[in-house]
CSV table of C-alpha atoms in Angstrom, one decimal:
chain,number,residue,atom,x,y,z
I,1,UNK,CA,0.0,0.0,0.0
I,2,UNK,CA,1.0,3.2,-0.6
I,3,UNK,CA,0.1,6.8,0.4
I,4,UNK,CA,0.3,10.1,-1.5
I,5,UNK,CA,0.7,13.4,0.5
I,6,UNK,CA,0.7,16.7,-0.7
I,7,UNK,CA,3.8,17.8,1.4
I,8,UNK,CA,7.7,17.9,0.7
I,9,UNK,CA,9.7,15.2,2.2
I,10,UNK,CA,11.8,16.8,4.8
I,11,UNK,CA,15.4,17.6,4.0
I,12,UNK,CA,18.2,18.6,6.2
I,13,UNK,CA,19.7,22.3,5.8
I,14,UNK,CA,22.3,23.0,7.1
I,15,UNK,CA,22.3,25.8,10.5
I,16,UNK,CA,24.8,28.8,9.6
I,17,UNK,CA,24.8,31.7,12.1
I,18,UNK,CA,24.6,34.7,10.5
I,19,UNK,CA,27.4,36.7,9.7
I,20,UNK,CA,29.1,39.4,11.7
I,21,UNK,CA,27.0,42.9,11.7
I,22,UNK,CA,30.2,45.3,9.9
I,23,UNK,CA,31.0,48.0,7.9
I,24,UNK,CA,34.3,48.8,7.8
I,25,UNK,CA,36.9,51.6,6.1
I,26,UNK,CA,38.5,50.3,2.8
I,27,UNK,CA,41.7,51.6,4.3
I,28,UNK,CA,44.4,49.4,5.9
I,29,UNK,CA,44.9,49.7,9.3
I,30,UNK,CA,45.3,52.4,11.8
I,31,UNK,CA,48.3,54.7,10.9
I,32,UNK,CA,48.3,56.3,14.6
I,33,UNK,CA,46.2,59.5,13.9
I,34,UNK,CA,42.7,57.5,12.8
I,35,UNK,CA,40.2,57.0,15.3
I,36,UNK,CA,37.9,54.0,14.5
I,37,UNK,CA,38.0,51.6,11.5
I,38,UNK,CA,34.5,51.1,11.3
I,39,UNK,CA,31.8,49.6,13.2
I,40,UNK,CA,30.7,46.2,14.7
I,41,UNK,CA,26.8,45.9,15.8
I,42,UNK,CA,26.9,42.5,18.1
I,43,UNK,CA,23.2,40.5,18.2
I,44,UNK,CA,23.9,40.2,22.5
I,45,UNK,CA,26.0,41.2,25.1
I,46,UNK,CA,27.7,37.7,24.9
I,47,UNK,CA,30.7,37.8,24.3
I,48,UNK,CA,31.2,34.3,24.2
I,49,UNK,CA,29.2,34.0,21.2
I,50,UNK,CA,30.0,37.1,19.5
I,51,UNK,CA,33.7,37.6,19.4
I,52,UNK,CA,34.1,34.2,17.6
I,53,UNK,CA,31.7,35.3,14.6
I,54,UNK,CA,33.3,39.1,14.6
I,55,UNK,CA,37.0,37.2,14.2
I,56,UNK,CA,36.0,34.3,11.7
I,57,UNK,CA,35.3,37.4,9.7
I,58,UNK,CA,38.0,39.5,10.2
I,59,UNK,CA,41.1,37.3,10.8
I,60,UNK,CA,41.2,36.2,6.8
I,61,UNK,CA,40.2,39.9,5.6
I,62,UNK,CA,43.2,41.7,8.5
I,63,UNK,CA,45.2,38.5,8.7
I,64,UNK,CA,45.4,36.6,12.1
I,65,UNK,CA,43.9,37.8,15.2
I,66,UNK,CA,46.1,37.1,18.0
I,67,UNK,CA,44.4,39.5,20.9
I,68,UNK,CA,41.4,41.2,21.2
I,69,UNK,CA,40.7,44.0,24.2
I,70,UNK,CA,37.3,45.1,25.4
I,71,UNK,CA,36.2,47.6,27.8
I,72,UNK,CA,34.0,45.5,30.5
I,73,UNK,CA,31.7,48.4,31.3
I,74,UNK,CA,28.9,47.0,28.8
I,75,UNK,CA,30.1,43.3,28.8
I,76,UNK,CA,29.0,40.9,32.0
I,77,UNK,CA,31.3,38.1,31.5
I,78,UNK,CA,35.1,38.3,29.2
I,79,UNK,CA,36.1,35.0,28.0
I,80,UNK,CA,39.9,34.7,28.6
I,81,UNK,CA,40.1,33.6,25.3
I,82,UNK,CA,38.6,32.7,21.6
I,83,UNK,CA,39.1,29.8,18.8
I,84,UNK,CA,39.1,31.7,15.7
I,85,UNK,CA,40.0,29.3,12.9
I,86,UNK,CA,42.1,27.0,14.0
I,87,UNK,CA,43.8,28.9,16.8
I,88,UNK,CA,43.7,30.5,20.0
I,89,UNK,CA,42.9,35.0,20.6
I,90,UNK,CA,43.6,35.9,23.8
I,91,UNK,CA,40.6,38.3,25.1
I,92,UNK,CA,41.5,41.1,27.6
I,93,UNK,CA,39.9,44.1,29.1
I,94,UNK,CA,41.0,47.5,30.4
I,95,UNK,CA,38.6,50.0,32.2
I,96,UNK,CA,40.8,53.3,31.8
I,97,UNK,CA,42.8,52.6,28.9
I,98,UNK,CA,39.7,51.6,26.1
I,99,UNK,CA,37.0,53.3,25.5
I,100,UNK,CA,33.6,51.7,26.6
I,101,UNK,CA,32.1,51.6,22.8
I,102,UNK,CA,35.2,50.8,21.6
I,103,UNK,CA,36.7,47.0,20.7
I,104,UNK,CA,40.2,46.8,19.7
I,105,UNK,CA,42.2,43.6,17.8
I,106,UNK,CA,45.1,43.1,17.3
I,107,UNK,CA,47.0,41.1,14.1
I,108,UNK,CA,50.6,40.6,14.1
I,109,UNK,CA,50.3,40.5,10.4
I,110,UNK,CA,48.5,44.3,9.8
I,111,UNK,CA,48.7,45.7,13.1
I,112,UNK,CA,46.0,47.0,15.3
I,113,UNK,CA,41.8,47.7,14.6
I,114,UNK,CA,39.7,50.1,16.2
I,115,UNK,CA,36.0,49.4,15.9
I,116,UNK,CA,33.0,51.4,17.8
I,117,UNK,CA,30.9,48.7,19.2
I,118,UNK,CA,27.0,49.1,18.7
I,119,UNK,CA,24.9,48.0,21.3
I,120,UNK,CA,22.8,45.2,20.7
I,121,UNK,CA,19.5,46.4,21.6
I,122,UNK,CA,19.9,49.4,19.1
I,123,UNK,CA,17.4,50.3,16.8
I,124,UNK,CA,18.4,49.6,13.0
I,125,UNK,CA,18.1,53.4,12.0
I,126,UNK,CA,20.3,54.2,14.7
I,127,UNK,CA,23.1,51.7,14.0
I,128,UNK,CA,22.7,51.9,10.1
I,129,UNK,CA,23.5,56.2,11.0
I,130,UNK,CA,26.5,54.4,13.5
I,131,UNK,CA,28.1,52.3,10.9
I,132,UNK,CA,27.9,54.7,8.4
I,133,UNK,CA,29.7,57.4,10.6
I,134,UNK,CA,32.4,55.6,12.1
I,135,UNK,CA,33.4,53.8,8.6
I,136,UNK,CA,33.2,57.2,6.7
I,137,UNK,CA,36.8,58.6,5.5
I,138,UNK,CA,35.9,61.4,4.3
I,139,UNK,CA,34.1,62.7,7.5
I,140,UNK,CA,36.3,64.2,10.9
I,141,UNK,CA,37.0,61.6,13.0
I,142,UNK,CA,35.6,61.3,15.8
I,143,UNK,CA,35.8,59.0,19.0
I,144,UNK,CA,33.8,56.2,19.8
I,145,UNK,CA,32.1,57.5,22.7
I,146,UNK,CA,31.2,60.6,21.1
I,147,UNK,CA,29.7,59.2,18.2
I,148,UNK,CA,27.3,57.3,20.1
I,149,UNK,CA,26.4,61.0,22.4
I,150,UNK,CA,25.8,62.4,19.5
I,151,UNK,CA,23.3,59.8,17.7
I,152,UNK,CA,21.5,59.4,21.3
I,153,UNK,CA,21.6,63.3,21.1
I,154,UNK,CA,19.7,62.8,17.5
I,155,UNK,CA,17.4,60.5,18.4
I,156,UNK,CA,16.0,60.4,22.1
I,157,UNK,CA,14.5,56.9,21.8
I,158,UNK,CA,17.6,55.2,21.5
I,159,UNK,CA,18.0,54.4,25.5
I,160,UNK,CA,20.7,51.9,24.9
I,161,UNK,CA,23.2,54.2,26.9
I,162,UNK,CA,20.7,54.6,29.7
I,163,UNK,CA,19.1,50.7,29.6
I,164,UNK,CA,22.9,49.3,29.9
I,165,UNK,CA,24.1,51.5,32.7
I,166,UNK,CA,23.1,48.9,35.6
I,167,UNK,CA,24.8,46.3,33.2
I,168,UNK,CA,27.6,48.2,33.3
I,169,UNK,CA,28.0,48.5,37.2
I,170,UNK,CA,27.6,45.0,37.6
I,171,UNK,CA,30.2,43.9,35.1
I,172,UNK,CA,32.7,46.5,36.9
I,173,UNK,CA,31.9,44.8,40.1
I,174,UNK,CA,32.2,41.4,38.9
């Protein structure tokens, strides 16, 4: 006996996580005098997660990542340290030293990358204006921090500065 059905035989397809939220300069590398190289918008706050997918794209386009330094004022928990392609990125942090919107990597091929971080729980409109600004080379440079005043200074919704605040105490207490 057999029976006919209407629907599609199930097939397996394969699970690929999405690809790292960027726009970047078409520049190489910071010479000393430029601020930011462009923009990364993360989908969470874990790191964990995140870094991996942010260096599977970047260590073939920049060469390989070796270290990569955060400031903990937005992230809860650091790794101490990534597989990215085969080998190992050592994951630091610095209060003082790094701005909080800022992530930096370093290759020991092509030097060292500045990018702002965007929160995850941004708007689109808000990170699309983000991206766009900090991987602009013909605009003045500007810092991380203040790019992201200014776009919360353009667009009062965007509480991501305000919502992550208590976040940020905690991961400072950690």
């Amino acid at each position: 006996m057999s029976a006919i059905t209407d629907h599609q035989a199930v097939r397996a397809v394969p699970f690929r996580e999405p690809a790292a939220r960027l726009a970047l300069k078409p520049v190489s590398p910071s010479p000393g005098q430029v601020e930011l190289d462009g923009a990364w918008w993360p989908r969470s706050r874990d790191l964990s997660h995140e870094l991996p997918t942010l260096a599977d794209v970047l260590d073939p386009l920049w060469g390989r990542i070796t270290r990569i330094a955060v400031n903990p004022r937005y992230w809860p928990i650091i790794p101490r340290k990534i597989f990215v392609n085969g080998h190992v990125v050592k994951v630091g942090w610095f209060t003082t030293e790094l701005d909080p919107h800022k992530i930096l990597l370093l290759s020991g091929t092509s030097g060292r990358w500045d990018l702002l971080v965007i929160p995850p729980e941004t708007n689109a409109t808000s990170a699309d204006r983000l991206m766009a600004a900090a991987s602009a080379t013909t605009a003045p440079q500007s810092t991380a921090t203040a790019l992201m005043a200014a776009e919360q200074g353009d667009d009062p919704s965007t509480s991501y500065d305000a919502g992550t605040e208590q976040l940020g105490r905690l991961a400072v207490e950690m």
